[in-house]
Short mmCIF file of C-alpha atoms in Angstrom, two decimals:
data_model
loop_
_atom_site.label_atom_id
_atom_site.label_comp_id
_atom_site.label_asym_id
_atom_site.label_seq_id
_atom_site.Cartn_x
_atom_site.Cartn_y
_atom_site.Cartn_z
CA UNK A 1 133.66 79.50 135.07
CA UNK A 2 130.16 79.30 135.32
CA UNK A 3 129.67 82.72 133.45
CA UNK A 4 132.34 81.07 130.34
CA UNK A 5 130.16 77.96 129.84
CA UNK A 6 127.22 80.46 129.70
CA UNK A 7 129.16 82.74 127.01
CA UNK A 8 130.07 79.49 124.81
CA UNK A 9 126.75 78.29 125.08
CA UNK A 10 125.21 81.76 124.03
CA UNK A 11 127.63 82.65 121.28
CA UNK A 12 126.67 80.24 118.92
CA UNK A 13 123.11 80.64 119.17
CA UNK A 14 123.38 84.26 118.65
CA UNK A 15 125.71 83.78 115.64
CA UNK A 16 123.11 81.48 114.02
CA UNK A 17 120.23 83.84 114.83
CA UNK A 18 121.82 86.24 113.25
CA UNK A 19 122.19 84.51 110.16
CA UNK A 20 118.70 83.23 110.45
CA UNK A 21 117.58 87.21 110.34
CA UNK A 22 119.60 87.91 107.41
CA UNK A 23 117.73 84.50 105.90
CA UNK A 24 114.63 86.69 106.48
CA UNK A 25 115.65 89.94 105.79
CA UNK A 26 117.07 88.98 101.88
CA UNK A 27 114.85 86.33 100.70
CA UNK A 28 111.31 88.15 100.61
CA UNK A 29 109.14 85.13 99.42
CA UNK A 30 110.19 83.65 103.03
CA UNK A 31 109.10 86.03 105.83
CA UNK A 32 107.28 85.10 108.72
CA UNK A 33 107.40 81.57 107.43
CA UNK A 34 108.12 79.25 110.59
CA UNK A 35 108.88 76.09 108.86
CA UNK A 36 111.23 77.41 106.09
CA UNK A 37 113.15 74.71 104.47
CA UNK A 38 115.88 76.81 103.90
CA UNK A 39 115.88 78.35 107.48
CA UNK A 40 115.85 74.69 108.18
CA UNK A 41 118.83 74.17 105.86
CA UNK A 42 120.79 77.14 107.66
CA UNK A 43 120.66 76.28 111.12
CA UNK A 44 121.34 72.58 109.88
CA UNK A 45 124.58 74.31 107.98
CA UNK A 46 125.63 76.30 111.21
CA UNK A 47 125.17 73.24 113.56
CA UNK A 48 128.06 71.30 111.15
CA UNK A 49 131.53 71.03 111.59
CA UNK A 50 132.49 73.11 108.16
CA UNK A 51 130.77 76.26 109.17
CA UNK A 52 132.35 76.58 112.44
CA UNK A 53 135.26 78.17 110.16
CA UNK A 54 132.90 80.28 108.27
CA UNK A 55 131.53 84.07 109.41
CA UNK A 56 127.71 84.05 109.28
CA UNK A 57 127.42 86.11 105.90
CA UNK A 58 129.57 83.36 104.37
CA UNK A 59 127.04 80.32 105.74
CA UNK A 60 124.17 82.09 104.72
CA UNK A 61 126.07 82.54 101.30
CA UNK A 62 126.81 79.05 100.78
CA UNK A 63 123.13 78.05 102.03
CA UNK A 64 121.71 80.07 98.97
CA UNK A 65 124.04 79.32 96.15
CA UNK A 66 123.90 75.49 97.13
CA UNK A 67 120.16 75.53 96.92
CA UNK A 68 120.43 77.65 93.55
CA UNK A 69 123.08 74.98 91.79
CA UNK A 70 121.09 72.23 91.94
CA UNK A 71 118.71 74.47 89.87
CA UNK A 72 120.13 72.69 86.69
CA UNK A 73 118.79 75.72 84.01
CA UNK A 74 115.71 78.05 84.18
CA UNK A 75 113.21 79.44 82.04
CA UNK A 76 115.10 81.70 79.03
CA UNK A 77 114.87 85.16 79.72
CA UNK A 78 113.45 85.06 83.26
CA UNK A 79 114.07 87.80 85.67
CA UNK A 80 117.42 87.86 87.66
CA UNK A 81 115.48 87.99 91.08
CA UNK A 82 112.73 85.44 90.41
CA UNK A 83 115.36 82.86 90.01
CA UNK A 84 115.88 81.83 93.55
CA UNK A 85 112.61 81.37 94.36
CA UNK A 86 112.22 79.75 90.99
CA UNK A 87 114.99 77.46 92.59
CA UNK A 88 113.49 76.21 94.70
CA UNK A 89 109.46 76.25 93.34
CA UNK A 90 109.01 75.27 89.48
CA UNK A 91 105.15 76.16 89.95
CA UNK A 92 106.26 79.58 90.25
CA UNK A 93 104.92 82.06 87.46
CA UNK A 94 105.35 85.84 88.95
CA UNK A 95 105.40 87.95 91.86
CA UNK A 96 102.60 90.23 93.21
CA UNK A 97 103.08 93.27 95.29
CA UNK A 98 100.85 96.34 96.35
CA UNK A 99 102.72 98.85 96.91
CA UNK A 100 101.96 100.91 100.66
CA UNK A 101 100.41 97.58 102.18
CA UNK A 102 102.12 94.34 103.17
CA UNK A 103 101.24 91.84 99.53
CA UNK A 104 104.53 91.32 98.75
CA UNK A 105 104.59 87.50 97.68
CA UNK A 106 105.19 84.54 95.11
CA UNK A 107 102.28 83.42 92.93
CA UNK A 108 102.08 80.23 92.00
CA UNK A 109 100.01 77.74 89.06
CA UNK A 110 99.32 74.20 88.73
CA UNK A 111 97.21 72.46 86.41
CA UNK A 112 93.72 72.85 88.60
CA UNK A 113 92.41 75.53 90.87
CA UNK A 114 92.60 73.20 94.15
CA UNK A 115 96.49 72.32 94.38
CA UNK A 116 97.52 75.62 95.96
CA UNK A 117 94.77 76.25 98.19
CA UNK A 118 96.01 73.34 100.68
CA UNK A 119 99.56 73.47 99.75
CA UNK A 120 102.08 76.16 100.75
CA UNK A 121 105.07 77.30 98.43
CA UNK A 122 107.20 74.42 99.54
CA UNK A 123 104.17 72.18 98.86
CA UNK A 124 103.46 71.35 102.31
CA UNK A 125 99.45 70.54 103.59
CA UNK A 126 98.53 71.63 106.88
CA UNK A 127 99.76 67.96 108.42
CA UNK A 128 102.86 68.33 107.14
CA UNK A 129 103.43 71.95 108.75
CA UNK A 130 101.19 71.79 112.26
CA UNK A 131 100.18 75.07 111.17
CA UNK A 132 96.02 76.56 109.57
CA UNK A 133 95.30 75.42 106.10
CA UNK A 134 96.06 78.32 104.11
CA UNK A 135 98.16 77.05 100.66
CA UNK A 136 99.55 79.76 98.40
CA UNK A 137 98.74 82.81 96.24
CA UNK A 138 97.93 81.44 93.12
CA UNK A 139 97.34 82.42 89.09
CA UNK A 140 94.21 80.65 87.75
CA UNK A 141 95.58 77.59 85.49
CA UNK A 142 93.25 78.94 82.55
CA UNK A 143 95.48 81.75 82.26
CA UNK A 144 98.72 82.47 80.80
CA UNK A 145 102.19 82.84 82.27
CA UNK A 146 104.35 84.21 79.53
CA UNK A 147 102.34 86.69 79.02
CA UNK A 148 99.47 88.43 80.05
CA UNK A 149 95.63 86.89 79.06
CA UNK A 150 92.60 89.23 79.59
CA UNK A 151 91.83 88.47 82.65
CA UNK A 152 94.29 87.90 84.66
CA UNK A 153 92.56 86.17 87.75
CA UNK A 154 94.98 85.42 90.56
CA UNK A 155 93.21 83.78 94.14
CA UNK A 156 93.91 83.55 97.48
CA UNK A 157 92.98 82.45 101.13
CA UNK A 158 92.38 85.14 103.46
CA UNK A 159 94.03 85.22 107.48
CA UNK A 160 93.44 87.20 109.88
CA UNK A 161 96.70 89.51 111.15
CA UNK A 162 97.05 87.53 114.18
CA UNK A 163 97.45 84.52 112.26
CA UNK A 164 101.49 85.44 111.86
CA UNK A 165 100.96 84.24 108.05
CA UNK A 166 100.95 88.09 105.91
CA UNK A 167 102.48 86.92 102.81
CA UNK A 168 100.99 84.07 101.69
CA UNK A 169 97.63 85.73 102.15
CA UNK A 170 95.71 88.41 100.64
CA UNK A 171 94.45 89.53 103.76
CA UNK A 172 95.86 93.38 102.75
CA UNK A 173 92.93 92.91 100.65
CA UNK A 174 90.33 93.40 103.30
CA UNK A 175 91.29 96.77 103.94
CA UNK A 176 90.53 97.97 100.39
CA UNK A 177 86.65 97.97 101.60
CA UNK A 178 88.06 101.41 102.76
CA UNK A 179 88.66 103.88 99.85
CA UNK A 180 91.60 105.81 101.81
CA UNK A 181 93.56 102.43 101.39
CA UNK A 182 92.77 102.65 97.97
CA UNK A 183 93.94 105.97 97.15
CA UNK A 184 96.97 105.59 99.66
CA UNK A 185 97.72 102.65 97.42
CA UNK A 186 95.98 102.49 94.21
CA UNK A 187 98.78 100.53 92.48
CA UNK A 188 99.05 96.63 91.78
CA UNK A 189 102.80 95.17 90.32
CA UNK A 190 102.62 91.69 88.69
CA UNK A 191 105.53 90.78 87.34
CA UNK A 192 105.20 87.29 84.91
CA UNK A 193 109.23 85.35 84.93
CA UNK A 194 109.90 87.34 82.34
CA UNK A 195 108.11 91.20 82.79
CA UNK A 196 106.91 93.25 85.45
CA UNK A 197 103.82 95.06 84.31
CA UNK A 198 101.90 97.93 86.42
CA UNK A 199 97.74 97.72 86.66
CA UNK A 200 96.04 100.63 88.39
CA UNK A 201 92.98 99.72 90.54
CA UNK A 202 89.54 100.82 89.37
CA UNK A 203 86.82 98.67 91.35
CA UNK A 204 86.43 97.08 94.48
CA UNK A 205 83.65 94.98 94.88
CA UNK A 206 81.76 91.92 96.84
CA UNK A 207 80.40 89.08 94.78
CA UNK A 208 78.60 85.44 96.34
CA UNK A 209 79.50 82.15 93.98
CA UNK A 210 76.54 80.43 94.57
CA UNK A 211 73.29 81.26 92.48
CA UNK A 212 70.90 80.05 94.84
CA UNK A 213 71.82 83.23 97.13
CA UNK A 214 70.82 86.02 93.85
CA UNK A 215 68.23 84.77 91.78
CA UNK A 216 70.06 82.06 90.10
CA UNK A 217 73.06 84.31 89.12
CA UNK A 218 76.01 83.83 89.54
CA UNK A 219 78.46 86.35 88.08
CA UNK A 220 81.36 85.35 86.26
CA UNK A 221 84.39 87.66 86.98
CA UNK A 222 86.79 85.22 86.87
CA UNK A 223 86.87 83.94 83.21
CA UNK A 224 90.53 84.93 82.05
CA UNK A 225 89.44 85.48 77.89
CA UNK A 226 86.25 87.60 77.25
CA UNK A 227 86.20 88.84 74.31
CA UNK A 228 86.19 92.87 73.81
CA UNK A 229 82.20 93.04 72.68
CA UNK A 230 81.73 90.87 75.89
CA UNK A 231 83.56 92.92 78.19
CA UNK A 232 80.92 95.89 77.78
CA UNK A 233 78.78 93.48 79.88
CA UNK A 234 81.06 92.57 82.44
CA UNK A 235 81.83 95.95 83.00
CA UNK A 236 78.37 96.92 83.45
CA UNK A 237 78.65 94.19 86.24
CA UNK A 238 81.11 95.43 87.87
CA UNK A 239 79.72 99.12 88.37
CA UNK A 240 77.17 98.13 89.66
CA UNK A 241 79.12 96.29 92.40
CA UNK A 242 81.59 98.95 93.08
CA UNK A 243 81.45 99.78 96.96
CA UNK A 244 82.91 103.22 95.64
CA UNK A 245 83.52 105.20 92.38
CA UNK A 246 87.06 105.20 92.28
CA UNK A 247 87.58 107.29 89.20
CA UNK A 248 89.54 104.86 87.13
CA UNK A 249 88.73 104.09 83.64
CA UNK A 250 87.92 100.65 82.28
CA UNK A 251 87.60 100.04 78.95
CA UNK A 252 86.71 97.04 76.80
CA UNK A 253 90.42 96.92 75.42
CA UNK A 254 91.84 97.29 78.58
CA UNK A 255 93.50 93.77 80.08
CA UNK A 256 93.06 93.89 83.61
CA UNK A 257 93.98 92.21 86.79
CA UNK A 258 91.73 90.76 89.27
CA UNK A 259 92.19 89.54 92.80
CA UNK A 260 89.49 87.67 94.37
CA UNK A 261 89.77 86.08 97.89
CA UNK A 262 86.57 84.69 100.87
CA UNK A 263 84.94 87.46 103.09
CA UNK A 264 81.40 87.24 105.01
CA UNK A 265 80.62 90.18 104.73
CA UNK A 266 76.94 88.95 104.19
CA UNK A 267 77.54 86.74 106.90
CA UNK A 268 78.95 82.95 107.13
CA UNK A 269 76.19 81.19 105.10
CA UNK A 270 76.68 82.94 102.54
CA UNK A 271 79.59 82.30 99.78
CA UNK A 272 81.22 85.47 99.10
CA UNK A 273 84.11 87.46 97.52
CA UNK A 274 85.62 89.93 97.89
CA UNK A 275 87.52 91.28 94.77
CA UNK A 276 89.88 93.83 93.85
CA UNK A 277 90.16 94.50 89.76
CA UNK A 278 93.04 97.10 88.44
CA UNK A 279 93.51 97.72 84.59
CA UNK A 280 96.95 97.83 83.00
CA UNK A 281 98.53 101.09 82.84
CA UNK A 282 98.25 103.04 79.35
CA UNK A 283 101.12 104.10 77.76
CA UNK A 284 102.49 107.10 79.22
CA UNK A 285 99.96 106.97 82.19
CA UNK A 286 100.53 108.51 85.57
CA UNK A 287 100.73 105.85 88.43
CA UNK A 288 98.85 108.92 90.61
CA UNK A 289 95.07 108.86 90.49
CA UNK A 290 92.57 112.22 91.49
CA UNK A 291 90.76 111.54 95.33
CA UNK A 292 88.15 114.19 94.24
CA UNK A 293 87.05 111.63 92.21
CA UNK A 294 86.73 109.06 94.65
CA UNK A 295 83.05 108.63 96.18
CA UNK A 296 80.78 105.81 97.95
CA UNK A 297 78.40 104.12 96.14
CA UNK A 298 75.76 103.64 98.89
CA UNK A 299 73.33 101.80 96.50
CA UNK A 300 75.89 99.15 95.10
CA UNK A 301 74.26 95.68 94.24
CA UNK A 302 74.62 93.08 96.89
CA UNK A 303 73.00 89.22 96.33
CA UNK A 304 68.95 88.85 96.82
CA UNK A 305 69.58 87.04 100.33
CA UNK A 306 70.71 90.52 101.36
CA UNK A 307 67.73 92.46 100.48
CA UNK A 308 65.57 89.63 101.95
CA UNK A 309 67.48 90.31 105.16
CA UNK A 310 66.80 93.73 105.25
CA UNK A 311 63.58 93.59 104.29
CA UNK A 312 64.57 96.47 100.96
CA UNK A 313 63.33 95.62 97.12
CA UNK A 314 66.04 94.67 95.22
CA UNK A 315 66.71 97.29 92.71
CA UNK A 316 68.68 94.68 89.79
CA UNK A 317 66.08 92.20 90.55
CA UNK A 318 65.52 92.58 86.30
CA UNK A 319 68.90 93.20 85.45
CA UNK A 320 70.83 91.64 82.58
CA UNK A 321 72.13 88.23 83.56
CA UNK A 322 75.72 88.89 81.86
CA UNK A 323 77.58 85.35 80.31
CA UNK A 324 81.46 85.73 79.76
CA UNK A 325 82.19 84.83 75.84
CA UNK A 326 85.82 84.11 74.81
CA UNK A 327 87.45 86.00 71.82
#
C-alpha cells in the first residue's frame, strides 16, 4: 500500500517534469531560465483538473498556442520562428547566435540604453526574480530594426559560467580573447523579425569608456551611422586594438556588427570593454576563413593607465583622436 501511495505521488511529478523538459528543450529563448513564466504557466496547467485528461505533449501544446492567441497580430512579414517569442516580448527585434559556442538568444530594444540592462526578457528586475542583476541582450535604440544601420551595436552584461544564466549573457564572448575560439567559430547570425543576415568576425579588441584612463580619449565604437569617409578612421582604431590579426577584411562600405560587453582585464578600476566586431558577408563569400592568417598582435594599444602600470612609453600617445561623423 505504502509502495501505491508512493507510485501516485511520483507519477504525476514525473509526467509534469517531463513536460517541463520538453518546455526547455523547444522554446530556445527559455533555457536555463528558473523563473520562466511559461514554465510557470505549465506546471500551473498540469496541476488543473482539465489536463489530467491530456498526455503531456498535448499540455505543453495547449500552454504554447494559448500564450500565442492572445498575440492579437504581429509585425508583417516577420519570421515564422520569432513569433512566439515575439508573443510573448513586443521589445523583441532579432535573434543572435554564434555558431560553435553557447550565444544562442533573443535581443531586445527599448527607447534608452538602460531598460534592458536591469530587466530580463519577461521584464523582471532583480527583486522581482531573487536572482543577480543581469537584464537582457539588447540592440542599441539608435539603431534600426527593419533593417540593418552601419553599425549595428548590440550590448550585453557579462556572467560568469557558474552563474547558471548562459543565454542571456554574452559571456561566450570572453573566450574570443583566444584566437582558436575565433577560428573554431568565426561566424556571427543576426537575424532582424524579418531577415537573417551572416557577419564574419574580423577584430577582437579591449576598449575603457572613460577618458580620464587614455589621455582624454575615449573611442567611439559604438555610434551605429558613420559615414563611409569616417569609417577609414574608425578602422584605423580598431587595428590598432586588435589582440590578433585575424585576416578578415574591413572595408569602409562594409556594415558591420559589433558586440561590446564589461571585462577587467585592466583590472576593476578601470572601465573596460571588451568587443567583438564581424562585417557582413559579401556576396558569394565563403563562411570559412584561412588560420595561416591568424597571428597575435603583441603590441596592440591598451589605455595610458596601462602603460603607467607597467612602467612602458605609450607608443599612440600622439595618435589621431578619431570622432565618429554620421552620413
Amino acid at each position: 500500500m505504502k509502495s501505491n501511495k508512493i507510485s501516485m505521488i511520483l507519477c504525476p511529478i514525473f509526467a509534469a517534469l517531463s513536460v517541463l523538459f520538453i518546455v526547455l528543450s523547444v522554446m530556445n529563448f527559455t533555457k536555463e531560465s528558473p523563473e520562466n513564466p511559461l514554465k510557470a504557466k505549465a506546471a500551473e496547467y498540469l496541476l488543473s483538473d482539465e489536463a489530467q485528461t491530456d498526455a503531456p505533449a498535448a499540455a505543453l501544446e495547449k500552454v504554447i498556442s494559448n500564450n500565442m492567441k492572445a498575440q492579437e497580430s504581429y509585425p508583417e512579414g516577420i519570421l515564422e520562428e520569432l513569433k512566439q517569442p515575439y508573443s510573448i516580448n513586443n521589445d523583441l527585434v532579432g535573434w543572435l547566435s554564434i555558431p560553435g559556442t553557447e550565444m544562442d538568444t533573443a535581443v531586445l530594444q527599448s527607447d534608452d540604453n538602460f531598460h534592458y540592462l536591469v530587466k530580463d526578457f519577461y521584464g523582471r528586475t532583480t527583486v522581482e526574480t531573487s536572482s543577480t542583476n543581469y537584464g537582457n541582450i539588447f540592440l542599441d535604440y539608435r539603431c534600426q530594426t527593419d533593417e540593418l544601420s552601419k553599425n549595428m551595436v548590440i550590448h550585453g552584461h557579462t556572467t560568469g559560467r557558474a552563474s547558471g544564466i548562459p543565454k542571456q549573457s554574452f559571456r561566450s564572448l570572453y573566450d574570443f580573447r583566444d584566437k582558436q575560439t575565433f577560428i573554431d567559430s568565426p561566424i556571427i547570425k543576426y537575424s532582424t523579425l524579418y531577415k537573417e543576415y551572416t557577419f564574419k568576425i574580423c577584430a577582437v579588441f579591449l576598449s575603457t569608456t572613460q577618458k580620464s584612463d587614455d589621455n582624454g580619449y575615449f573611442f567611439n565604437y559604438i555610434y551605429p551611422d558613420m559615414s563611409e569617409n569616417n569609417m577609414v578612421g574608425y578602422i584605423d582604431q580598431v587595428k590598432q586594438r586588435m589582440l590578433y590579426e585575424t585576416g578578415v577584411s574591413l572595408e569602409p562600405t562594409d556594415k558591420i556588427i559589433t558586440l561590446s560587453t564589461c571585462i577587467y582585464d585592466y583590472g576593476k578600476s578601470v572601465d573596460t570593454r571588451l568587443v567583438i566586431v564581424g562585417r557582413l558577408l559579401h556576396e558569394g563569400e565563403s563562411e570559412s576563413i584561412d588560420a595561416s592568417l591568424v597571428k597575435d598582435n603583441p603590441d596592440y594599444r591598451r589605455p595610458q593607465v596601462w602603460y603607467n602600470s607597467h612602467g612602458k612609453t605609450n607608443p599612440y600617445i600622439n595618435a589621431e583622436k578619431w570622432q565618429p561623423a554620421a552620413n
